[in-house]
Amino acid sequence: MNASATAANDKPRLSFWQIWNMSFGFLGIQFGFALQNSNVSRIFETLGAKTDDIPALWMAAPLTGLLVQPIIGYLSDRTWGRFGRRRPYFTIGAILASLALVFFPHVPALWIAAGMLWVLDASINIAMEPFRAFVGDQLPTNQRSSGFAMQSFFIGAGSVIASALPYVFERFGVANTAAQGVIPDTVKYSFYCGGVVLLGAVLWTVLRSKEYPPEVLAAHDAHRQVVHSSLDQSKARRHGSIALIVGILAMAIVAGLGLERELLILGGGIAGYGLLSLLATSVRSGSMLNVIIADIQGMPAVMKRLAWVQFFSWFALFAMWIYTTQTVTAVHYGSSDTTSVAYNEGANWVGVLFAAYNLFAALWAIGIPKLVNALGVRRAHMLNLVLGGLGLISIPLIGDPKLLLISMVGVGVAWASIVSLPYTLLSDSVPAGKMGTYMGIFNFFIVIPQLVAASILGFVLKHYLGNFAANALYIGGACMIIAGLLALRVRAAQSESYA
């Protein structure tokens, strides 16, 4: 179909405030996500976790996303009722995530904290996944990039406040230290605020936005209707058998050599995918598992190349989220004692740094459209990621902790790009009726690098890099730069410009 015909069938343009309302829920979702990222390692350490235990304890978060997002995407593609298509999932996820935030800082033991992280991350994923598809559903092709940029703005804005909350509460006299094994009040109050903001922001979007009914959506997106992928049974059996055997062998080697248990999870993930691929060949055609595996087989070329960009980008981000607290408290504040004033001051400063990079991301999101119009999506994303990599590498090298705000400029530029530009490229490359499913599958390439990072970073640091957390940030910075270079390989399906 030619461009003029496509434009004629496309959806009506939405106003600035309509896009604002439909994206506002991301403010709350990212508020909860930022509290998780900037405080969970601190909670784990307070409850007795050692540095090399932290990655394994974080495993719950990416594993949850790996399972939840494609399922929620598949279900939301097939949902319609009085409350809409995507909005019921926003609401349910927001309620569960808000409750998890309230209860998290009261966990009495490390293993319960790991379980609560699973509950929190699952709930956030239930709310977050349909938001990506929501933009694709509601906006015409030439406004989708603006919609994702608005989401990027709210991601940055929500994270700024959430990440800085413990620091702010301390300045108002709230206790920032506590007895051994007790979470400080600054963290508790921050999580309470997070529960309220998350639920309130998502309800704003639910109440202030409407959704197209399936028949209207189908008419507008007639040029991009669902291509019903059928599972290649032979390919699924072959790939599934190989993955299952490799995964089992990897776990056997890890167990036999007495290597770190985190590596068992990596092998188990490979074996699990193999098993699911084999199961997909034996279940009814058209069932959820069968369809998801078939859609993985039929991923568009743009999505396959973006997968490598996402892998290295999110590996770097996960390294930053896990190891920045340990790096800053040890290198810049000279303490690894979680009960000490110096450690807790450093941990609070990490919250400020995380708030800063999100502030820079929110500001940069406003300017990304002009950068894209000047350079194109791929080159703009490459530049942003390279700046992020340099920012990560500079963290252990800067002596004055206040000057780490300079590092956060680069990180914020990369973060604004990571949460917007890949989705701009992806949303124009997948069938409209499978927007939710493919957004969920795309999450694999966010989750898998986090699983790999959580599996191998602790092992590599402990055995080869002196168990020095700063080395993880060097590795993360290098990965971010590699991701930028790989972005040049992606070919956009539509015009590389913002409307």
Short mmCIF file of C-alpha atoms in Angstrom, two decimals:
data_model
loop_
_atom_site.label_atom_id
_atom_site.label_comp_id
_atom_site.label_asym_id
_atom_site.label_seq_id
_atom_site.Cartn_x
_atom_site.Cartn_y
_atom_site.Cartn_z
CA MET A 1 0.00 0.00 0.00
CA ASN A 2 1.33 3.43 -0.88
CA ALA A 3 2.05 6.18 1.60
CA SER A 4 -1.04 8.25 0.82
CA ALA A 5 -3.35 5.30 1.28
CA THR A 6 -1.65 4.42 4.52
CA ALA A 7 -2.04 7.96 5.80
CA ALA A 8 -5.73 7.94 4.88
CA ASN A 9 -6.34 4.79 6.93
CA ASP A 10 -4.26 5.90 9.89
CA LYS A 11 -5.74 7.09 13.18
CA PRO A 12 -6.64 10.73 13.91
CA ARG A 13 -3.87 12.81 15.46
CA LEU A 14 -4.16 13.37 19.20
CA SER A 15 -3.56 16.65 21.01
CA PHE A 16 -0.62 17.30 23.30
CA TRP A 17 -2.79 16.86 26.39
CA GLN A 18 -4.30 13.62 25.12
CA ILE A 19 -0.80 12.22 24.69
CA TRP A 20 0.09 13.63 28.13
CA ASN A 21 -2.88 11.88 29.79
CA MET A 22 -2.27 8.53 28.11
CA SER A 23 1.40 8.61 29.17
CA PHE A 24 0.99 10.02 32.69
CA GLY A 25 0.67 6.57 34.26
CA PHE A 26 4.30 5.94 33.40
CA LEU A 27 5.20 8.58 36.00
CA GLY A 28 3.87 6.27 38.71
CA ILE A 29 5.22 3.07 37.22
CA GLN A 30 8.69 4.53 36.97
CA PHE A 31 8.35 5.97 40.48
CA GLY A 32 8.04 2.42 41.79
CA PHE A 33 10.72 1.07 39.44
CA ALA A 34 13.18 3.77 40.51
CA LEU A 35 12.60 3.08 44.21
CA GLN A 36 13.30 -0.58 43.47
CA ASN A 37 16.47 0.11 41.50
CA SER A 38 18.02 2.63 43.88
CA ASN A 39 17.13 0.97 47.20
CA VAL A 40 16.83 -2.80 46.86
CA SER A 41 20.59 -3.47 46.92
CA ARG A 42 20.74 -1.32 50.06
CA ILE A 43 17.90 -3.34 51.62
CA PHE A 44 19.63 -6.61 50.73
CA GLU A 45 22.91 -5.43 52.27
CA THR A 46 21.11 -4.20 55.39
CA LEU A 47 19.58 -7.64 55.81
CA GLY A 48 23.01 -9.27 55.62
CA ALA A 49 23.75 -9.89 51.93
CA LYS A 50 27.38 -9.86 50.80
CA THR A 51 28.57 -8.07 47.66
CA ASP A 52 28.85 -11.25 45.59
CA ASP A 53 25.37 -12.35 46.75
CA ILE A 54 23.61 -9.27 45.38
CA PRO A 55 23.34 -10.38 41.71
CA ALA A 56 21.69 -13.70 42.65
CA LEU A 57 19.18 -11.92 44.87
CA TRP A 58 18.29 -9.64 41.97
CA MET A 59 17.49 -12.65 39.77
CA ALA A 60 13.81 -12.50 40.71
CA ALA A 61 13.29 -9.20 38.90
CA PRO A 62 14.40 -10.13 35.36
CA LEU A 63 12.98 -13.66 35.61
CA THR A 64 9.62 -12.15 36.45
CA GLY A 65 9.67 -9.86 33.43
CA LEU A 66 10.70 -12.72 31.17
CA LEU A 67 7.57 -14.66 32.10
CA VAL A 68 5.03 -11.94 32.75
CA GLN A 69 5.40 -9.49 29.87
CA PRO A 70 4.76 -11.79 26.87
CA ILE A 71 1.81 -13.37 28.69
CA ILE A 72 0.28 -9.99 29.54
CA GLY A 73 0.95 -8.77 26.00
CA TYR A 74 -0.74 -11.84 24.49
CA LEU A 75 -3.74 -11.53 26.81
CA SER A 76 -4.16 -7.78 26.33
CA ASP A 77 -4.14 -8.21 22.53
CA ARG A 78 -7.18 -10.42 23.00
CA THR A 79 -9.00 -8.45 25.70
CA TRP A 80 -11.94 -6.13 25.24
CA GLY A 81 -14.61 -5.16 27.77
CA ARG A 82 -16.29 -2.21 29.37
CA PHE A 83 -12.94 -1.05 30.80
CA GLY A 84 -11.06 -1.36 27.51
CA ARG A 85 -8.18 -3.42 26.18
CA ARG A 86 -5.00 -2.39 28.00
CA ARG A 87 -6.43 -0.38 30.93
CA PRO A 88 -7.58 -3.37 33.06
CA TYR A 89 -3.96 -4.57 33.19
CA PHE A 90 -2.71 -1.09 34.13
CA THR A 91 -5.13 -1.04 37.06
CA ILE A 92 -4.50 -4.55 38.40
CA GLY A 93 -0.73 -4.16 38.17
CA ALA A 94 -0.80 -0.75 39.86
CA ILE A 95 -2.85 -2.00 42.82
CA LEU A 96 -0.55 -4.99 43.39
CA ALA A 97 2.63 -2.93 42.97
CA SER A 98 1.41 -0.28 45.41
CA LEU A 99 0.72 -2.90 48.08
CA ALA A 100 4.15 -4.47 47.50
CA LEU A 101 5.86 -1.08 47.94
CA VAL A 102 4.13 -0.52 51.27
CA PHE A 103 5.10 -3.93 52.65
CA PHE A 104 8.64 -4.21 51.17
CA PRO A 105 10.58 -2.18 53.79
CA HIS A 106 9.10 -4.30 56.59
CA VAL A 107 10.47 -7.66 55.42
CA PRO A 108 12.20 -9.40 58.36
CA ALA A 109 14.68 -11.61 56.48
CA LEU A 110 16.80 -11.68 53.34
CA TRP A 111 14.94 -14.54 51.68
CA ILE A 112 11.61 -12.78 52.20
CA ALA A 113 13.09 -9.62 50.65
CA ALA A 114 14.06 -11.65 47.56
CA GLY A 115 10.50 -12.96 47.35
CA MET A 116 9.03 -9.49 47.80
CA LEU A 117 11.22 -8.23 44.95
CA TRP A 118 9.60 -10.92 42.79
CA VAL A 119 6.11 -9.74 43.79
CA LEU A 120 6.96 -6.08 43.23
CA ASP A 121 8.60 -6.64 39.85
CA ALA A 122 5.80 -8.90 38.64
CA SER A 123 3.23 -6.27 39.55
CA ILE A 124 5.16 -3.44 37.89
CA ASN A 125 5.53 -5.58 34.75
CA ILE A 126 1.78 -6.25 34.64
CA ALA A 127 1.17 -2.50 34.68
CA MET A 128 4.06 -1.49 32.44
CA GLU A 129 3.88 -3.89 29.48
CA PRO A 130 0.50 -2.73 28.11
CA PHE A 131 1.63 0.93 28.23
CA ARG A 132 4.07 0.33 25.35
CA ALA A 133 1.35 -1.29 23.26
CA PHE A 134 -1.10 1.45 24.31
CA VAL A 135 0.95 4.05 22.40
CA GLY A 136 0.96 1.84 19.31
CA ASP A 137 -2.81 1.33 19.61
CA GLN A 138 -3.86 4.92 20.09
CA LEU A 139 -1.45 7.02 18.04
CA PRO A 140 -1.06 7.33 14.28
CA THR A 141 2.26 6.26 12.84
CA ASN A 142 3.68 9.78 12.63
CA GLN A 143 2.93 10.51 16.31
CA ARG A 144 4.22 7.31 17.90
CA SER A 145 7.72 8.65 18.34
CA SER A 146 6.23 11.65 20.17
CA GLY A 147 4.25 9.28 22.37
CA PHE A 148 7.31 7.28 23.34
CA ALA A 149 9.22 10.52 23.94
CA MET A 150 6.44 11.62 26.31
CA GLN A 151 6.77 8.29 28.13
CA SER A 152 10.50 8.90 28.32
CA PHE A 153 9.84 12.31 29.89
CA PHE A 154 7.60 10.79 32.57
CA ILE A 155 10.08 7.97 33.17
CA GLY A 156 12.72 10.58 33.90
CA ALA A 157 10.44 12.83 35.95
CA GLY A 158 9.11 10.00 38.13
CA SER A 159 12.56 8.62 38.75
CA VAL A 160 13.98 12.00 39.77
CA ILE A 161 11.63 12.35 42.70
CA ALA A 162 11.65 8.68 43.70
CA SER A 163 15.42 8.27 43.67
CA ALA A 164 15.97 11.40 45.77
CA LEU A 165 13.31 10.69 48.39
CA PRO A 166 15.57 9.07 51.05
CA TYR A 167 17.96 12.02 50.76
CA VAL A 168 15.08 14.50 51.03
CA PHE A 169 13.55 12.75 54.04
CA GLU A 170 16.93 12.79 55.78
CA ARG A 171 17.15 16.56 55.25
CA PHE A 172 13.79 16.87 57.01
CA GLY A 173 15.09 15.00 60.04
CA VAL A 174 13.91 11.47 59.31
CA ALA A 175 16.30 8.81 60.65
CA ASN A 176 18.69 7.56 57.97
CA THR A 177 20.32 4.83 60.08
CA ALA A 178 18.84 1.97 62.07
CA ALA A 179 19.86 -1.06 64.08
CA GLN A 180 21.53 -4.02 62.38
CA GLY A 181 19.06 -5.70 60.02
CA VAL A 182 16.48 -2.89 60.21
CA ILE A 183 15.56 -0.74 57.20
CA PRO A 184 16.02 3.01 57.90
CA ASP A 185 12.91 5.18 58.12
CA THR A 186 14.05 7.26 55.14
CA VAL A 187 13.64 4.19 52.94
CA LYS A 188 10.34 3.16 54.56
CA TYR A 189 8.70 6.54 54.02
CA SER A 190 9.98 6.66 50.45
CA PHE A 191 8.31 3.35 49.67
CA TYR A 192 5.03 4.50 51.25
CA CYS A 193 5.06 7.57 48.99
CA GLY A 194 5.82 5.33 46.04
CA GLY A 195 2.72 3.22 46.64
CA VAL A 196 0.48 6.30 46.62
CA VAL A 197 2.07 7.94 43.57
CA LEU A 198 2.12 4.75 41.50
CA LEU A 199 -1.55 3.99 42.00
CA GLY A 200 -2.64 7.60 41.58
CA ALA A 201 -0.75 8.20 38.33
CA VAL A 202 -1.96 4.99 36.69
CA LEU A 203 -5.57 5.72 37.69
CA TRP A 204 -5.19 9.16 36.06
CA THR A 205 -4.41 7.50 32.72
CA VAL A 206 -7.15 4.90 33.17
CA LEU A 207 -9.79 7.56 33.89
CA ARG A 208 -8.60 10.24 31.45
CA SER A 209 -7.90 8.11 28.37
CA LYS A 210 -10.07 6.12 26.00
CA GLU A 211 -9.27 3.15 23.79
CA TYR A 212 -10.34 2.28 20.29
CA PRO A 213 -12.65 -0.77 20.13
CA PRO A 214 -11.15 -3.73 18.23
CA GLU A 215 -13.17 -3.10 15.05
CA VAL A 216 -12.14 0.58 14.89
CA LEU A 217 -8.52 -0.29 15.58
CA ALA A 218 -8.64 -2.93 12.81
CA ALA A 219 -10.05 -0.41 10.33
CA HIS A 220 -7.39 2.20 11.10
CA ASP A 221 -4.55 -0.32 10.93
CA ALA A 222 -5.79 -2.23 7.88
CA HIS A 223 -2.36 -1.77 6.24
CA ARG A 224 -0.67 -3.52 9.19
CA GLN A 225 -3.03 -6.32 10.13
CA VAL A 226 -2.03 -9.49 11.91
CA VAL A 227 -0.05 -12.03 10.00
CA HIS A 228 -0.99 -15.32 11.65
CA SER A 229 2.33 -17.04 12.20
CA SER A 230 2.23 -20.81 12.20
CA LEU A 231 4.77 -22.69 14.26
CA ASP A 232 7.52 -24.40 12.29
CA GLN A 233 7.34 -27.69 14.17
CA SER A 234 10.64 -29.04 12.86
CA LYS A 235 12.52 -25.82 13.67
CA ALA A 236 10.96 -25.62 17.14
CA ARG A 237 11.94 -29.25 17.92
CA ARG A 238 15.48 -28.72 16.62
CA HIS A 239 16.10 -25.46 18.46
CA GLY A 240 14.31 -26.69 21.57
CA SER A 241 16.35 -29.90 21.72
CA ILE A 242 19.64 -28.01 21.31
CA ALA A 243 18.73 -25.44 23.98
CA LEU A 244 17.57 -28.14 26.40
CA ILE A 245 20.77 -30.19 25.99
CA VAL A 246 23.05 -27.13 26.24
CA GLY A 247 21.23 -25.90 29.33
CA ILE A 248 21.38 -29.25 31.10
CA LEU A 249 25.07 -29.70 30.24
CA ALA A 250 25.83 -26.18 31.51
CA MET A 251 24.09 -26.86 34.82
CA ALA A 252 25.91 -30.20 35.16
CA ILE A 253 29.29 -28.52 34.58
CA VAL A 254 28.53 -25.76 37.09
CA ALA A 255 27.39 -28.26 39.72
CA GLY A 256 30.27 -30.64 39.05
CA LEU A 257 32.92 -27.94 39.34
CA GLY A 258 31.27 -26.32 42.34
CA LEU A 259 30.89 -22.98 40.59
CA GLU A 260 28.63 -20.15 41.79
CA ARG A 261 24.93 -20.97 41.93
CA GLU A 262 24.09 -17.94 39.79
CA LEU A 263 25.51 -19.82 36.80
CA LEU A 264 22.99 -22.60 37.44
CA ILE A 265 20.20 -20.10 36.80
CA LEU A 266 21.70 -19.13 33.45
CA GLY A 267 21.88 -22.77 32.39
CA GLY A 268 18.39 -23.34 33.72
CA GLY A 269 17.07 -20.45 31.63
CA ILE A 270 18.52 -21.95 28.44
CA ALA A 271 17.07 -25.35 29.29
CA GLY A 272 13.72 -23.77 30.15
CA TYR A 273 13.45 -22.11 26.75
CA GLY A 274 14.28 -25.41 25.10
CA LEU A 275 11.59 -27.19 27.08
CA LEU A 276 8.97 -24.55 26.25
CA SER A 277 9.85 -24.78 22.54
CA LEU A 278 9.35 -28.53 22.64
CA LEU A 279 6.07 -28.19 24.54
CA ALA A 280 4.83 -25.69 21.96
CA THR A 281 4.97 -28.43 19.32
CA SER A 282 2.65 -30.67 21.33
CA VAL A 283 -0.05 -28.18 22.38
CA ARG A 284 -3.01 -27.03 20.32
CA SER A 285 -2.24 -24.73 17.41
CA GLY A 286 -3.38 -21.22 18.32
CA SER A 287 -2.86 -21.72 22.06
CA MET A 288 -0.87 -19.07 23.92
CA LEU A 289 2.41 -21.01 24.11
CA ASN A 290 2.16 -22.13 20.51
CA VAL A 291 1.48 -18.57 19.28
CA ILE A 292 4.24 -16.94 21.36
CA ILE A 293 6.90 -19.43 20.18
CA ALA A 294 5.68 -19.01 16.58
CA ASP A 295 5.92 -15.24 16.90
CA ILE A 296 9.46 -15.55 18.29
CA GLN A 297 10.33 -17.56 15.18
CA GLY A 298 8.73 -14.91 12.96
CA MET A 299 10.29 -11.80 14.51
CA PRO A 300 10.74 -8.94 12.01
CA ALA A 301 14.33 -8.24 10.89
CA VAL A 302 14.31 -4.85 12.65
CA MET A 303 13.44 -6.56 15.92
CA LYS A 304 16.25 -9.11 15.56
CA ARG A 305 18.88 -6.40 15.09
CA LEU A 306 17.43 -4.29 17.87
CA ALA A 307 17.76 -7.33 20.13
CA TRP A 308 21.56 -7.01 20.13
CA VAL A 309 21.38 -3.28 20.84
CA GLN A 310 19.03 -3.96 23.75
CA PHE A 311 21.21 -6.79 25.08
CA PHE A 312 24.32 -4.67 25.55
CA SER A 313 22.35 -1.59 26.68
CA TRP A 314 20.50 -3.39 29.45
CA PHE A 315 23.53 -5.43 30.52
CA ALA A 316 25.19 -2.08 31.19
CA LEU A 317 22.17 -0.66 33.02
CA PHE A 318 21.85 -3.73 35.25
CA ALA A 319 25.54 -3.52 36.15
CA MET A 320 24.97 0.13 37.12
CA TRP A 321 21.87 -0.58 39.22
CA ILE A 322 23.52 -3.43 41.12
CA TYR A 323 27.00 -2.01 41.69
CA THR A 324 26.76 1.78 41.90
CA THR A 325 25.89 1.75 45.61
CA GLN A 326 28.83 -0.53 46.45
CA THR A 327 31.17 1.51 44.25
CA VAL A 328 30.25 4.93 45.59
CA THR A 329 30.13 3.91 49.26
CA ALA A 330 33.49 2.13 49.03
CA VAL A 331 35.42 4.40 46.63
CA HIS A 332 34.03 7.81 47.52
CA TYR A 333 32.88 7.39 51.14
CA GLY A 334 35.36 4.74 52.29
CA SER A 335 32.89 2.39 53.99
CA SER A 336 31.19 -0.94 53.37
CA ASP A 337 29.64 -1.12 56.86
CA THR A 338 25.88 -0.79 56.36
CA THR A 339 25.40 0.51 59.92
CA SER A 340 27.91 3.35 59.53
CA VAL A 341 27.04 6.98 58.91
CA ALA A 342 29.48 7.13 55.97
CA TYR A 343 27.90 4.15 54.19
CA ASN A 344 24.36 5.48 54.56
CA GLU A 345 25.40 8.97 53.44
CA GLY A 346 26.95 7.38 50.36
CA ALA A 347 23.86 5.26 49.73
CA ASN A 348 21.68 8.36 49.94
CA TRP A 349 23.99 10.17 47.53
CA VAL A 350 23.53 7.30 45.07
CA GLY A 351 19.81 8.01 45.29
CA VAL A 352 20.54 11.63 44.41
CA LEU A 353 22.75 10.54 41.51
CA PHE A 354 20.02 8.26 40.21
CA ALA A 355 17.57 11.14 40.54
CA ALA A 356 20.01 13.33 38.61
CA TYR A 357 20.40 10.98 35.67
CA ASN A 358 16.63 10.70 35.46
CA LEU A 359 16.31 14.49 35.56
CA PHE A 360 18.81 14.76 32.72
CA ALA A 361 16.86 12.04 30.89
CA ALA A 362 13.59 13.94 31.27
CA LEU A 363 15.20 17.10 29.91
CA TRP A 364 16.95 15.25 27.10
CA ALA A 365 13.68 13.58 26.08
CA ILE A 366 12.42 17.02 25.10
CA GLY A 367 15.39 17.52 22.79
CA ILE A 368 15.56 14.02 21.28
CA PRO A 369 13.11 14.85 18.44
CA LYS A 370 15.42 17.58 17.13
CA LEU A 371 18.43 15.29 17.39
CA VAL A 372 16.58 12.57 15.48
CA ASN A 373 15.53 15.00 12.76
CA ALA A 374 19.17 16.02 12.40
CA LEU A 375 20.84 12.60 12.57
CA GLY A 376 18.13 9.96 12.12
CA VAL A 377 16.98 7.46 14.73
CA ARG A 378 19.94 5.09 14.46
CA ARG A 379 22.71 7.70 14.63
CA ALA A 380 20.94 9.59 17.40
CA HIS A 381 20.64 6.39 19.44
CA MET A 382 24.29 5.55 18.78
CA LEU A 383 25.47 8.95 20.00
CA ASN A 384 23.32 8.79 23.12
CA LEU A 385 24.55 5.31 24.06
CA VAL A 386 28.21 6.22 23.60
CA LEU A 387 27.76 9.19 25.92
CA GLY A 388 26.11 6.87 28.45
CA GLY A 389 29.01 4.43 28.26
CA LEU A 390 31.53 7.18 28.92
CA GLY A 391 29.44 8.34 31.86
CA LEU A 392 29.50 4.87 33.46
CA ILE A 393 33.24 4.46 32.96
CA SER A 394 33.89 7.82 34.61
CA ILE A 395 32.12 7.01 37.91
CA PRO A 396 35.04 5.22 39.66
CA LEU A 397 37.57 7.63 38.12
CA ILE A 398 36.14 10.85 39.56
CA GLY A 399 37.40 11.64 43.06
CA ASP A 400 34.85 14.15 44.33
CA PRO A 401 31.41 12.48 44.78
CA LYS A 402 29.66 15.76 43.91
CA LEU A 403 31.32 15.72 40.49
CA LEU A 404 29.65 12.38 39.79
CA LEU A 405 26.74 14.50 38.63
CA ILE A 406 28.79 14.99 35.45
CA SER A 407 28.82 11.22 34.94
CA MET A 408 25.05 11.20 35.34
CA VAL A 409 24.63 13.57 32.39
CA GLY A 410 25.88 10.86 30.03
CA VAL A 411 23.88 8.15 31.78
CA GLY A 412 20.72 10.27 31.59
CA VAL A 413 21.18 10.94 27.88
CA ALA A 414 21.49 7.19 27.25
CA TRP A 415 18.52 6.34 29.49
CA ALA A 416 16.23 8.79 27.67
CA SER A 417 17.21 7.16 24.40
CA ILE A 418 16.93 3.55 25.59
CA VAL A 419 13.33 3.95 26.77
CA SER A 420 12.12 5.68 23.61
CA LEU A 421 14.01 5.22 20.34
CA PRO A 422 14.04 1.39 20.18
CA TYR A 423 10.26 1.38 20.64
CA THR A 424 9.88 3.97 17.90
CA LEU A 425 11.69 1.64 15.51
CA LEU A 426 9.85 -1.45 16.75
CA SER A 427 6.26 -0.17 16.77
CA ASP A 428 6.33 0.56 13.04
CA SER A 429 7.71 -2.90 12.25
CA VAL A 430 5.21 -5.28 13.89
CA PRO A 431 1.59 -6.19 13.02
CA ALA A 432 -0.93 -3.92 14.75
CA GLY A 433 -2.97 -6.82 16.16
CA LYS A 434 0.11 -8.29 17.79
CA MET A 435 1.46 -5.09 19.28
CA GLY A 436 1.12 -6.36 22.85
CA THR A 437 2.61 -9.77 22.12
CA TYR A 438 5.63 -8.36 20.30
CA MET A 439 6.21 -5.68 22.93
CA GLY A 440 6.23 -8.51 25.47
CA ILE A 441 8.63 -10.59 23.39
CA PHE A 442 10.82 -7.52 22.92
CA ASN A 443 11.12 -7.47 26.70
CA PHE A 444 13.13 -10.71 26.40
CA PHE A 445 16.00 -8.58 25.16
CA ILE A 446 15.76 -6.45 28.27
CA VAL A 447 15.45 -9.41 30.63
CA ILE A 448 18.00 -11.82 29.14
CA PRO A 449 20.95 -9.40 29.51
CA GLN A 450 19.91 -8.77 33.11
CA LEU A 451 19.89 -12.51 33.76
CA VAL A 452 23.30 -12.84 32.13
CA ALA A 453 24.63 -9.92 34.17
CA ALA A 454 23.21 -11.32 37.39
CA SER A 455 24.66 -14.76 36.55
CA ILE A 456 28.20 -13.86 35.55
CA LEU A 457 29.10 -10.45 36.98
CA GLY A 458 29.42 -11.68 40.55
CA PHE A 459 31.44 -14.70 39.37
CA VAL A 460 33.77 -12.58 37.22
CA LEU A 461 34.29 -9.94 39.90
CA LYS A 462 35.00 -12.50 42.60
CA HIS A 463 37.39 -14.71 40.66
CA TYR A 464 39.06 -12.38 38.18
CA LEU A 465 38.59 -8.74 39.22
CA GLY A 466 39.35 -8.71 42.93
CA ASN A 467 35.68 -8.51 43.98
CA PHE A 468 35.94 -4.75 43.34
CA ALA A 469 32.49 -3.41 42.41
CA ALA A 470 33.89 -0.53 40.33
CA ASN A 471 35.10 -3.00 37.70
CA ALA A 472 31.48 -3.86 36.95
CA LEU A 473 30.90 -0.24 35.95
CA TYR A 474 33.87 -0.35 33.56
CA ILE A 475 32.38 -3.45 31.95
CA GLY A 476 28.96 -1.79 31.79
CA GLY A 477 30.37 1.31 30.13
CA ALA A 478 32.11 -0.75 27.46
CA CYS A 479 28.88 -2.66 26.78
CA MET A 480 26.94 0.60 26.39
CA ILE A 481 29.40 1.80 23.75
CA ILE A 482 29.15 -1.53 21.90
CA ALA A 483 25.35 -1.15 21.92
CA GLY A 484 25.70 2.26 20.32
CA LEU A 485 27.80 0.90 17.50
CA LEU A 486 25.33 -1.94 16.92
CA ALA A 487 22.48 0.58 16.62
CA LEU A 488 23.91 1.61 13.25
CA ARG A 489 23.01 -1.85 11.89
CA VAL A 490 19.27 -1.33 12.45
CA ARG A 491 17.22 -0.24 9.46
CA ALA A 492 14.01 1.66 10.29
CA ALA A 493 10.78 0.50 8.66
CA GLN A 494 9.42 4.04 8.45
CA SER A 495 10.86 7.51 8.05
CA GLU A 496 13.49 8.35 10.66
CA SER A 497 11.87 11.54 11.90
CA TYR A 498 9.63 12.83 14.65
CA ALA A 499 6.29 14.43 14.02
#
